Amino acid sequence: MTKARIEGLLAAFPKLMTSGKQHTFVETDSVRYVYQPLEKLYMLLITTKASNILEDLETLRLFSKVIPEYCRSLEEKEIIENSFDLIFAFDEIVALGYRESVNLAQIKTFVEMDSHEEKVYQAVRQTQEREAKQKMRERAKELQRQRMELKKGGSGGRGGGAGPGGFGNSFSSSGGISSDSISSLSTPSANIAEINKPAPAAAKSAAPRNALKLGGKTRDADTFVDQLKNEGEKVVSTPLPTAASSVSAKAKPVSDVPMDSVHLRMEDKVVIRIGRDGGLQTFELSGLLSLRISDEKYGRIKVQLDNTDQRGIQLQTHPNVDKELFRSANQIGLKNPAKPFPLNTDVGVLKWRYQTQDESAVPLTINCWPSENAEGGCDVNIEYELEHTRLELQDVCITIPLPMGITPSIAECDGDYNHDSRKNQLLWNLPVIDASSKQGSMEFSVPSSIPGDFFPLDITFSSKIPYAELAPAKVMLVEDGSDVKFSTETVFYTDKFEIV
């Protein structure tokens, strides 16, 4: 079909519109116009008269659901600004004039797939982050050197903090093996190089030891970028994101637990993906135990851990932690007991991971059952059940997508609900789900809808009870084994929980 033919068909559409009609299609001698009003605009699908109008209506409805995913408002200016994103999404729906068998979640996945330009951007950003971290380490070393000079001048050269040969400044900016997130726990090599590097002394100018050097791999991304430039690629240096812009949409729950001189934090996060007809597709738990010491006299300690979990969770200690001590006695301590833990720094000492296809691992099950009614809409029943009654889930929010421009009619609801008309979502909020309120349901009706309009569901929650049945039992001094008072903080939250 030529461009002139398409422009002619589009120009003829407004003339064929008639007021006072309820149907959403117009036919001519050669084509059929299937359309849907979007506030002041129209979503228009032009087909042949021989096509199946029911399939055309379903395709049109999917086109209409794609637009709010990329546009904040249904205005012409907003749609023009996001026109390329919409074209890419539309191209996943229709190929060579035929409808593809895809849903909204698959379209979003296909559009967001990896690209060469993204790799270039990521390489540039990683280079800038490494340079910034290197400067932060150098600055932290300089401040540590100044503090040591002041202490030496005032108290006869007594060292402070971690001391030579300890964890050093390896955790000063990256927080141990949890440098940016739990996903980066598998690459601790840069931190370990820094751990083995002794702290400099102010009064002595000793020759440097033969230790691993940081920064040896920082040029990898630079070399990659330079090679791209030599090949003719245009690489634009992007400034580092600010702290405000780098905060993720789903922030970690913040605890208000008072901290003692020895503070232990357990963090569990889970990724769950379940099919709408049942069947667990993805379950992945990742966790981290971090230690923070604020008093120098408690620098040399051991942590006794209680592990009552029988599900086969994989545990991994930090390379500087004594693995034999952990295997034999479930105690976390340094390989060299004479070395102290760093002060005033969150040090990741133990991480764990658990993956399974067993549906009984899901702590909260959601059953969404939309059924078509006689009025051309859907009656939707949603129920939840807490499967792991030892947990107490807080701030539970179940987000249900809705057709565009439709207001649901709520018949029954346990808890609270909120209709976000801008995002076309129904938010079901439950402050607490525990053993005493482990079940609940919600019923509502939506006109002009089909069952597929209410997926994917997104669920978020947090808990102060960990999913993994691990807990610090006591903290002991290395010297005499005496108990040390400590505080604990536990957080369990969803990284991503969806029903597709």
Short mmCIF file of C-alpha atoms in Angstrom, two decimals:
data_model
loop_
_atom_site.label_atom_id
_atom_site.label_comp_id
_atom_site.label_asym_id
_atom_site.label_seq_id
_atom_site.Cartn_x
_atom_site.Cartn_y
_atom_site.Cartn_z
CA MET A 1 0.00 0.00 0.00
CA THR A 2 1.43 3.37 -1.02
CA LYS A 3 1.84 6.38 1.24
CA ALA A 4 -0.69 8.35 -0.83
CA ARG A 5 -3.25 5.57 -0.40
CA ILE A 6 -2.79 5.56 3.39
CA GLU A 7 -3.05 9.35 3.59
CA GLY A 8 -6.23 9.24 1.49
CA LEU A 9 -7.85 6.66 3.75
CA LEU A 10 -6.94 8.66 6.88
CA ALA A 11 -8.28 11.87 5.35
CA ALA A 12 -11.58 10.18 4.53
CA PHE A 13 -12.14 8.89 8.08
CA PRO A 14 -13.42 12.15 9.70
CA LYS A 15 -15.95 12.56 6.89
CA LEU A 16 -17.39 9.11 7.54
CA MET A 17 -17.95 9.76 11.26
CA THR A 18 -21.59 10.20 12.20
CA SER A 19 -22.93 11.40 15.54
CA GLY A 20 -25.41 9.52 17.68
CA LYS A 21 -24.19 6.05 16.72
CA GLN A 22 -23.09 3.48 19.28
CA HIS A 23 -21.03 1.22 17.00
CA THR A 24 -17.28 1.70 16.64
CA PHE A 25 -16.71 0.79 13.02
CA VAL A 26 -17.43 2.29 9.60
CA GLU A 27 -17.30 0.43 6.29
CA THR A 28 -16.68 1.67 2.76
CA ASP A 29 -16.63 -0.25 -0.51
CA SER A 30 -13.06 -1.47 0.06
CA VAL A 31 -12.02 -1.08 3.71
CA ARG A 32 -13.37 -1.12 7.24
CA TYR A 33 -12.49 1.52 9.85
CA VAL A 34 -12.48 0.13 13.41
CA TYR A 35 -11.95 2.86 16.00
CA GLN A 36 -12.07 3.62 19.72
CA PRO A 37 -12.38 7.09 21.29
CA LEU A 38 -9.47 8.13 23.54
CA GLU A 39 -10.71 11.33 25.16
CA LYS A 40 -10.12 13.93 22.38
CA LEU A 41 -8.36 11.45 20.06
CA TYR A 42 -9.24 8.26 18.21
CA MET A 43 -7.37 4.98 17.99
CA LEU A 44 -8.02 3.83 14.41
CA LEU A 45 -7.48 0.43 12.80
CA ILE A 46 -7.96 0.11 9.02
CA THR A 47 -8.65 -3.41 7.75
CA THR A 48 -10.15 -5.13 4.76
CA LYS A 49 -13.84 -6.00 4.82
CA ALA A 50 -12.97 -9.71 4.82
CA SER A 51 -11.15 -9.57 8.16
CA ASN A 52 -12.67 -10.93 11.38
CA ILE A 53 -14.12 -7.92 13.19
CA LEU A 54 -13.96 -9.67 16.58
CA GLU A 55 -10.22 -10.17 16.20
CA ASP A 56 -9.91 -6.58 14.97
CA LEU A 57 -11.67 -5.29 18.10
CA GLU A 58 -9.36 -7.31 20.33
CA THR A 59 -6.33 -5.98 18.45
CA LEU A 60 -7.64 -2.43 18.78
CA ARG A 61 -8.14 -2.91 22.51
CA LEU A 62 -4.51 -4.07 22.86
CA PHE A 63 -3.31 -1.00 20.92
CA SER A 64 -5.28 1.20 23.32
CA LYS A 65 -3.73 -0.48 26.37
CA VAL A 66 -0.22 0.14 25.06
CA ILE A 67 -0.57 3.94 24.90
CA PRO A 68 -0.82 4.63 28.70
CA GLU A 69 2.33 2.57 29.22
CA TYR A 70 4.37 5.21 27.38
CA CYS A 71 2.26 8.39 27.64
CA ARG A 72 1.36 10.16 30.87
CA SER A 73 -1.73 11.76 29.31
CA LEU A 74 -3.85 11.14 26.22
CA GLU A 75 -2.92 14.40 24.50
CA GLU A 76 -1.55 14.91 21.03
CA LYS A 77 1.66 16.56 22.27
CA GLU A 78 2.42 13.72 24.66
CA ILE A 79 1.80 11.09 21.99
CA ILE A 80 4.07 12.88 19.50
CA GLU A 81 6.86 13.06 22.07
CA ASN A 82 6.64 9.29 22.61
CA SER A 83 5.87 8.40 19.00
CA PHE A 84 8.93 6.19 18.45
CA ASP A 85 8.26 4.15 21.59
CA LEU A 86 4.66 3.66 20.46
CA ILE A 87 5.74 2.66 16.94
CA PHE A 88 8.11 0.04 18.35
CA ALA A 89 5.34 -1.32 20.58
CA PHE A 90 2.79 -1.33 17.73
CA ASP A 91 5.29 -3.19 15.57
CA GLU A 92 5.28 -6.04 18.11
CA ILE A 93 1.47 -6.31 17.84
CA VAL A 94 1.11 -6.36 14.04
CA ALA A 95 3.70 -7.78 11.63
CA LEU A 96 3.19 -7.71 7.85
CA GLY A 97 -0.48 -6.94 8.35
CA TYR A 98 -1.17 -9.88 10.70
CA ARG A 99 -1.80 -9.86 14.43
CA GLU A 100 0.94 -11.39 16.59
CA SER A 101 -0.06 -13.60 19.52
CA VAL A 102 1.36 -11.37 22.29
CA ASN A 103 0.08 -9.74 25.45
CA LEU A 104 0.97 -6.45 27.11
CA ALA A 105 3.67 -7.94 29.35
CA GLN A 106 5.40 -9.59 26.37
CA ILE A 107 5.28 -6.35 24.38
CA LYS A 108 7.00 -4.46 27.20
CA THR A 109 9.65 -7.19 27.43
CA PHE A 110 10.36 -7.16 23.68
CA VAL A 111 10.59 -3.37 23.49
CA GLU A 112 12.95 -3.17 26.47
CA MET A 113 15.38 -5.80 25.18
CA ASP A 114 19.12 -5.14 25.10
CA SER A 115 20.61 -3.01 22.32
CA HIS A 116 24.04 -1.94 21.09
CA GLU A 117 23.42 1.67 22.08
CA GLU A 118 22.48 0.60 25.58
CA LYS A 119 25.74 -1.35 25.91
CA VAL A 120 27.66 1.78 24.90
CA TYR A 121 25.76 3.85 27.45
CA GLN A 122 26.32 1.26 30.18
CA ALA A 123 30.04 1.13 29.41
CA VAL A 124 30.33 4.91 29.68
CA ARG A 125 28.33 5.00 32.90
CA GLN A 126 30.35 2.21 34.52
CA THR A 127 33.56 4.04 33.66
CA GLN A 128 32.30 7.19 35.31
CA GLU A 129 31.10 5.28 38.38
CA ARG A 130 34.48 3.59 38.78
CA GLU A 131 36.28 6.90 38.53
CA ALA A 132 33.95 8.43 41.12
CA LYS A 133 34.44 5.49 43.50
CA GLN A 134 38.20 5.68 43.09
CA LYS A 135 38.14 9.36 44.03
CA MET A 136 35.95 8.57 47.03
CA ARG A 137 38.41 5.91 48.20
CA GLU A 138 41.35 8.28 47.82
CA ARG A 139 39.50 10.95 49.75
CA ALA A 140 38.55 8.46 52.48
CA LYS A 141 42.20 7.38 52.77
CA GLU A 142 43.28 11.00 53.07
CA LEU A 143 40.77 11.63 55.86
CA GLN A 144 41.86 8.42 57.62
CA ARG A 145 45.49 9.50 57.35
CA GLN A 146 44.68 12.88 58.88
CA ARG A 147 42.77 11.26 61.75
CA MET A 148 45.65 8.90 62.45
CA GLU A 149 48.08 11.83 62.53
CA LEU A 150 45.87 13.66 65.03
CA LYS A 151 45.50 10.57 67.22
CA LYS A 152 49.20 9.86 67.09
CA GLY A 153 50.01 13.41 68.11
CA GLY A 154 47.47 13.42 70.95
CA SER A 155 47.64 9.87 72.35
CA GLY A 156 51.16 8.65 71.66
CA GLY A 157 50.60 7.06 68.28
CA ARG A 158 47.68 4.80 69.15
CA GLY A 159 46.00 3.58 65.96
CA GLY A 160 42.25 3.64 65.54
CA GLY A 161 39.47 2.14 63.52
CA ALA A 162 40.31 -0.90 61.53
CA GLY A 163 44.08 -0.76 62.01
CA PRO A 164 46.76 -2.15 59.68
CA GLY A 165 45.96 -5.44 58.11
CA GLY A 166 42.26 -5.35 59.02
CA PHE A 167 39.35 -4.86 56.70
CA GLY A 168 40.88 -1.43 56.01
CA ASN A 169 38.96 0.97 53.83
CA SER A 170 37.66 -1.69 51.54
CA PHE A 171 34.13 -1.17 52.85
CA SER A 172 34.28 2.61 53.29
CA SER A 173 32.35 3.40 50.16
CA SER A 174 31.00 0.13 48.91
CA GLY A 175 29.76 -1.48 52.10
CA GLY A 176 31.57 -4.79 51.82
CA ILE A 177 30.21 -7.33 49.45
CA SER A 178 26.97 -5.32 49.18
CA SER A 179 28.57 -2.51 47.19
CA ASP A 180 25.50 -1.38 45.28
CA SER A 181 22.95 -4.11 45.72
CA ILE A 182 22.68 -7.79 46.45
CA SER A 183 23.08 -8.48 42.75
CA SER A 184 26.71 -7.35 42.92
CA LEU A 185 27.66 -9.77 45.69
CA SER A 186 29.19 -12.20 43.24
CA THR A 187 32.14 -9.93 42.33
CA PRO A 188 34.06 -9.11 45.49
CA SER A 189 37.53 -9.15 43.85
CA ALA A 190 38.02 -5.38 43.88
CA ASN A 191 37.12 -5.14 47.57
CA ILE A 192 39.39 -8.03 48.52
CA ALA A 193 42.32 -6.32 46.83
CA GLU A 194 41.68 -3.32 49.00
CA ILE A 195 41.25 -5.48 52.10
CA ASN A 196 44.73 -6.93 51.77
CA LYS A 197 46.26 -3.50 51.39
CA PRO A 198 47.66 -2.19 54.74
CA ALA A 199 46.70 1.23 56.03
CA PRO A 200 49.48 3.84 55.55
CA ALA A 201 51.35 5.19 58.58
CA ALA A 202 51.88 8.94 58.92
CA ALA A 203 55.33 8.86 60.54
CA LYS A 204 56.84 6.13 58.35
CA SER A 205 57.49 6.33 54.63
CA ALA A 206 58.01 2.60 54.10
CA ALA A 207 58.30 1.16 50.61
CA PRO A 208 55.01 -0.12 49.17
CA ARG A 209 54.29 -3.82 49.48
CA ASN A 210 53.63 -6.10 46.57
CA ALA A 211 49.85 -6.16 46.80
CA LEU A 212 47.06 -6.17 44.30
CA LYS A 213 46.34 -2.76 42.82
CA LEU A 214 42.90 -1.33 42.35
CA GLY A 215 42.09 0.42 39.10
CA GLY A 216 43.79 -2.14 36.87
CA LYS A 217 40.48 -2.96 35.18
CA THR A 218 39.02 0.52 35.16
CA ARG A 219 40.44 1.05 31.70
CA ASP A 220 38.47 -1.82 30.18
CA ALA A 221 35.36 0.25 29.57
CA ASP A 222 37.53 3.20 28.40
CA THR A 223 39.25 0.97 25.85
CA PHE A 224 35.89 -0.30 24.65
CA VAL A 225 34.58 3.24 24.26
CA ASP A 226 37.75 4.38 22.44
CA GLN A 227 37.46 1.46 20.06
CA LEU A 228 33.86 2.42 19.30
CA LYS A 229 34.95 6.00 18.61
CA ASN A 230 37.66 4.78 16.20
CA GLU A 231 35.03 2.74 14.36
CA GLY A 232 32.96 5.87 13.81
CA GLU A 233 30.43 5.45 16.62
CA LYS A 234 29.23 8.61 18.33
CA VAL A 235 29.63 8.16 22.08
CA VAL A 236 28.18 10.87 24.30
CA SER A 237 29.52 11.13 27.84
CA THR A 238 26.63 11.23 30.26
CA PRO A 239 27.04 12.80 33.72
CA LEU A 240 26.59 10.57 36.73
CA PRO A 241 23.00 10.45 37.97
CA THR A 242 22.24 12.43 41.09
CA ALA A 243 21.24 10.79 44.32
CA ALA A 244 17.63 11.84 43.82
CA SER A 245 17.39 10.41 40.31
CA SER A 246 19.12 7.15 41.14
CA VAL A 247 16.63 6.12 43.80
CA SER A 248 14.67 3.13 42.55
CA ALA A 249 10.92 3.22 42.26
CA LYS A 250 10.55 0.52 44.89
CA ALA A 251 12.66 1.76 47.78
CA LYS A 252 13.81 -0.63 50.49
CA PRO A 253 11.77 -0.51 53.69
CA VAL A 254 13.40 1.68 56.32
CA SER A 255 13.59 0.39 59.88
CA ASP A 256 13.49 2.48 63.04
CA VAL A 257 15.22 -0.11 65.25
CA PRO A 258 17.56 1.56 67.81
CA MET A 259 21.17 0.56 67.16
CA ASP A 260 23.59 -0.75 69.78
CA SER A 261 27.37 -0.68 69.48
CA VAL A 262 27.10 -3.95 67.53
CA HIS A 263 24.26 -3.94 65.02
CA LEU A 264 23.21 -6.80 62.71
CA ARG A 265 20.93 -6.30 59.71
CA MET A 266 19.24 -9.15 57.82
CA GLU A 267 17.78 -8.34 54.42
CA ASP A 268 15.66 -10.70 52.32
CA LYS A 269 14.23 -9.83 48.92
CA VAL A 270 12.23 -12.06 46.64
CA VAL A 271 11.34 -12.20 42.94
CA ILE A 272 8.16 -14.17 42.13
CA ARG A 273 6.39 -14.71 38.81
CA ILE A 274 3.22 -16.82 38.60
CA GLY A 275 0.97 -17.62 35.64
CA ARG A 276 -2.63 -16.40 35.73
CA ASP A 277 -3.86 -19.99 35.39
CA GLY A 278 -1.50 -21.21 38.11
CA GLY A 279 2.01 -22.59 37.93
CA LEU A 280 5.11 -21.03 39.46
CA GLN A 281 7.38 -19.63 36.76
CA THR A 282 10.05 -17.90 38.87
CA PHE A 283 10.95 -17.89 42.56
CA GLU A 284 14.29 -16.45 43.64
CA LEU A 285 15.24 -15.34 47.14
CA SER A 286 18.45 -13.46 47.88
CA GLY A 287 19.58 -12.30 51.28
CA LEU A 288 22.41 -10.51 53.06
CA LEU A 289 23.61 -10.32 56.68
CA SER A 290 25.59 -7.16 57.38
CA LEU A 291 27.45 -6.09 60.52
CA ARG A 292 28.02 -2.57 61.82
CA ILE A 293 30.29 -1.78 64.79
CA SER A 294 30.33 1.69 66.33
CA ASP A 295 32.62 1.03 69.34
CA GLU A 296 36.30 0.20 68.84
CA LYS A 297 36.45 -2.20 71.79
CA TYR A 298 34.00 -4.53 70.02
CA GLY A 299 36.02 -4.71 66.79
CA ARG A 300 37.17 -8.31 67.37
CA ILE A 301 34.00 -10.38 67.74
CA LYS A 302 32.29 -13.55 66.54
CA VAL A 303 28.59 -13.94 65.66
CA GLN A 304 26.74 -17.13 66.53
CA LEU A 305 24.07 -17.91 63.93
CA ASP A 306 21.00 -20.13 64.36
CA ASN A 307 20.03 -21.90 61.12
CA THR A 308 16.77 -23.84 61.34
CA ASP A 309 15.89 -23.61 57.64
CA GLN A 310 15.36 -26.99 56.00
CA ARG A 311 14.70 -25.85 52.43
CA GLY A 312 18.28 -26.07 51.15
CA ILE A 313 19.12 -22.36 51.07
CA GLN A 314 22.63 -21.81 49.71
CA LEU A 315 24.89 -19.88 52.11
CA GLN A 316 28.10 -18.09 51.18
CA THR A 317 30.45 -16.22 53.52
CA HIS A 318 32.66 -13.26 52.72
CA PRO A 319 36.19 -14.32 51.60
CA ASN A 320 37.71 -12.79 54.75
CA VAL A 321 35.39 -14.83 57.00
CA ASP A 322 36.64 -18.13 58.42
CA LYS A 323 34.70 -20.74 56.42
CA GLU A 324 35.75 -23.69 58.59
CA LEU A 325 34.51 -21.92 61.71
CA PHE A 326 31.20 -21.23 59.98
CA ARG A 327 30.79 -24.84 58.77
CA SER A 328 31.66 -26.44 62.09
CA ALA A 329 30.08 -24.05 64.61
CA ASN A 330 27.79 -21.72 62.59
CA GLN A 331 29.94 -18.81 63.78
CA ILE A 332 30.96 -15.80 61.72
CA GLY A 333 34.48 -14.56 62.49
CA LEU A 334 37.51 -13.32 60.59
CA LYS A 335 40.17 -15.72 59.31
CA ASN A 336 42.72 -13.79 61.35
CA PRO A 337 41.15 -13.30 64.80
CA ALA A 338 43.67 -10.55 65.57
CA LYS A 339 42.15 -8.32 62.92
CA PRO A 340 39.16 -6.14 63.84
CA PHE A 341 36.08 -5.39 61.80
CA PRO A 342 35.94 -1.82 60.44
CA LEU A 343 34.16 0.85 62.47
CA ASN A 344 30.98 2.71 61.49
CA THR A 345 30.62 0.77 58.25
CA ASP A 346 28.03 -1.76 57.10
CA VAL A 347 30.07 -4.89 56.36
CA GLY A 348 28.41 -7.70 54.44
CA VAL A 349 29.56 -10.99 56.03
CA LEU A 350 27.06 -13.60 54.78
CA LYS A 351 24.75 -13.91 51.79
CA TRP A 352 22.25 -16.58 50.79
CA ARG A 353 20.21 -17.58 47.77
CA TYR A 354 17.26 -19.89 47.13
CA GLN A 355 15.59 -20.85 43.86
CA THR A 356 12.76 -23.35 43.43
CA GLN A 357 9.79 -24.37 41.30
CA ASP A 358 7.84 -25.61 44.32
CA GLU A 359 4.61 -23.62 44.59
CA SER A 360 4.56 -24.11 48.37
CA ALA A 361 7.51 -21.69 48.61
CA VAL A 362 5.28 -18.71 47.72
CA PRO A 363 4.37 -16.97 51.01
CA LEU A 364 1.23 -15.24 49.67
CA THR A 365 -1.02 -16.71 46.97
CA ILE A 366 -3.32 -14.54 44.85
CA ASN A 367 -6.23 -15.92 42.82
CA CYS A 368 -7.67 -13.50 40.23
CA TRP A 369 -10.78 -14.83 38.48
CA PRO A 370 -12.36 -12.49 35.89
CA SER A 371 -15.47 -13.80 34.11
CA GLU A 372 -17.47 -12.18 31.33
CA ASN A 373 -21.03 -11.06 32.14
CA ALA A 374 -24.12 -10.49 29.99
CA GLU A 375 -23.55 -6.71 29.75
CA GLY A 376 -20.32 -7.01 27.74
CA GLY A 377 -18.07 -6.47 30.77
CA CYS A 378 -16.40 -8.60 33.42
CA ASP A 379 -17.08 -9.55 37.02
CA VAL A 380 -13.77 -9.94 38.82
CA ASN A 381 -13.16 -11.93 42.02
CA ILE A 382 -9.75 -11.71 43.70
CA GLU A 383 -8.75 -13.50 46.86
CA TYR A 384 -5.51 -13.85 48.80
CA GLU A 385 -4.26 -16.40 51.33
CA LEU A 386 -1.18 -16.28 53.55
CA GLU A 387 0.50 -19.67 53.11
CA HIS A 388 3.36 -19.09 55.58
CA THR A 389 1.50 -18.16 58.74
CA ARG A 390 4.69 -17.44 60.71
CA LEU A 391 5.12 -14.30 58.58
CA GLU A 392 3.44 -10.96 59.16
CA LEU A 393 3.18 -8.99 55.90
CA GLN A 394 2.81 -5.22 56.14
CA ASP A 395 1.78 -2.54 53.64
CA VAL A 396 0.46 -5.09 51.15
CA CYS A 397 -0.62 -3.52 47.84
CA ILE A 398 -2.16 -5.50 44.97
CA THR A 399 -2.21 -3.46 41.75
CA ILE A 400 -4.81 -4.50 39.16
CA PRO A 401 -4.72 -2.99 35.63
CA LEU A 402 -7.99 -1.72 34.17
CA PRO A 403 -9.21 -0.84 30.66
CA MET A 404 -8.62 2.77 29.73
CA GLY A 405 -11.23 5.30 30.84
CA ILE A 406 -13.28 2.74 32.80
CA THR A 407 -14.37 3.13 36.44
CA PRO A 408 -14.84 -0.14 38.37
CA SER A 409 -17.86 -0.80 40.55
CA ILE A 410 -16.73 -2.30 43.87
CA ALA A 411 -19.16 -4.82 45.40
CA GLU A 412 -17.06 -6.16 48.28
CA CYS A 413 -13.58 -5.42 49.59
CA ASP A 414 -11.52 -6.48 52.62
CA GLY A 415 -9.21 -3.57 53.40
CA ASP A 416 -9.03 -0.37 51.37
CA TYR A 417 -8.96 0.36 47.66
CA ASN A 418 -8.05 3.29 45.45
CA HIS A 419 -8.80 3.86 41.76
CA ASP A 420 -5.96 5.62 39.92
CA SER A 421 -7.71 6.92 36.81
CA ARG A 422 -4.53 8.41 35.35
CA LYS A 423 -2.69 5.09 35.34
CA ASN A 424 -5.88 3.02 34.84
CA GLN A 425 -5.18 0.92 37.92
CA LEU A 426 -7.11 -0.35 40.91
CA LEU A 427 -4.98 -0.47 44.08
CA TRP A 428 -6.04 -2.91 46.79
CA ASN A 429 -4.30 -1.95 50.05
CA LEU A 430 -4.06 -4.18 53.13
CA PRO A 431 -2.16 -2.78 56.14
CA VAL A 432 -1.39 -6.20 57.70
CA ILE A 433 -1.77 -9.83 56.66
CA ASP A 434 -0.95 -12.36 59.39
CA ALA A 435 -2.23 -15.62 60.84
CA SER A 436 -5.32 -13.90 62.25
CA SER A 437 -6.24 -12.33 58.89
CA LYS A 438 -4.65 -14.73 56.44
CA GLN A 439 -7.55 -14.67 53.95
CA GLY A 440 -9.45 -11.93 52.18
CA SER A 441 -11.29 -11.16 48.96
CA MET A 442 -12.43 -8.38 46.68
CA GLU A 443 -15.23 -8.29 44.10
CA PHE A 444 -15.85 -5.66 41.46
CA SER A 445 -17.37 -5.23 38.00
CA VAL A 446 -15.91 -3.45 34.99
CA PRO A 447 -17.95 -2.62 31.84
CA SER A 448 -16.58 -3.01 28.30
CA SER A 449 -13.77 -5.37 29.27
CA ILE A 450 -12.38 -8.84 28.69
CA PRO A 451 -10.55 -11.14 31.17
CA GLY A 452 -7.13 -10.34 29.73
CA ASP A 453 -7.50 -6.66 30.70
CA PHE A 454 -6.80 -7.41 34.38
CA PHE A 455 -3.32 -8.85 33.98
CA PRO A 456 -0.50 -8.63 34.93
CA LEU A 457 -1.12 -8.11 38.65
CA ASP A 458 1.67 -6.55 40.71
CA ILE A 459 2.03 -7.26 44.43
CA THR A 460 4.27 -5.48 46.95
CA PHE A 461 4.74 -6.00 50.68
CA SER A 462 7.31 -5.83 53.46
CA SER A 463 7.87 -7.76 56.67
CA LYS A 464 10.02 -7.62 59.79
CA ILE A 465 10.17 -11.43 59.87
CA PRO A 466 12.73 -12.94 57.46
CA TYR A 467 11.76 -15.53 54.87
CA ALA A 468 14.93 -17.53 55.51
CA GLU A 469 14.84 -19.10 58.96
CA LEU A 470 18.19 -17.65 59.97
CA ALA A 471 18.81 -15.54 63.08
CA PRO A 472 21.83 -14.26 65.02
CA ALA A 473 21.79 -15.94 68.44
CA LYS A 474 24.59 -14.11 70.23
CA VAL A 475 27.74 -12.07 69.73
CA MET A 476 30.97 -12.94 71.57
CA LEU A 477 34.35 -11.31 72.05
CA VAL A 478 37.25 -13.20 70.49
CA GLU A 479 39.50 -12.69 73.55
CA ASP A 480 37.44 -14.31 76.30
CA GLY A 481 34.20 -15.44 74.67
CA SER A 482 32.07 -13.09 76.79
CA ASP A 483 28.70 -12.04 75.41
CA VAL A 484 28.27 -8.65 73.77
CA LYS A 485 25.01 -6.75 73.70
CA PHE A 486 23.79 -6.30 70.13
CA SER A 487 20.76 -5.09 68.19
CA THR A 488 19.16 -6.77 65.19
CA GLU A 489 17.17 -5.42 62.28
CA THR A 490 15.26 -7.61 59.82
CA VAL A 491 13.58 -6.64 56.56
CA PHE A 492 11.88 -8.88 53.99
CA TYR A 493 10.35 -7.27 50.89
CA THR A 494 9.35 -7.94 47.30
CA ASP A 495 11.73 -6.93 44.56
CA LYS A 496 9.16 -8.06 41.98
CA PHE A 497 6.00 -10.11 42.48
CA GLU A 498 3.65 -10.43 39.51
CA ILE A 499 0.92 -12.64 38.14
CA VAL A 500 1.02 -12.63 34.34
#
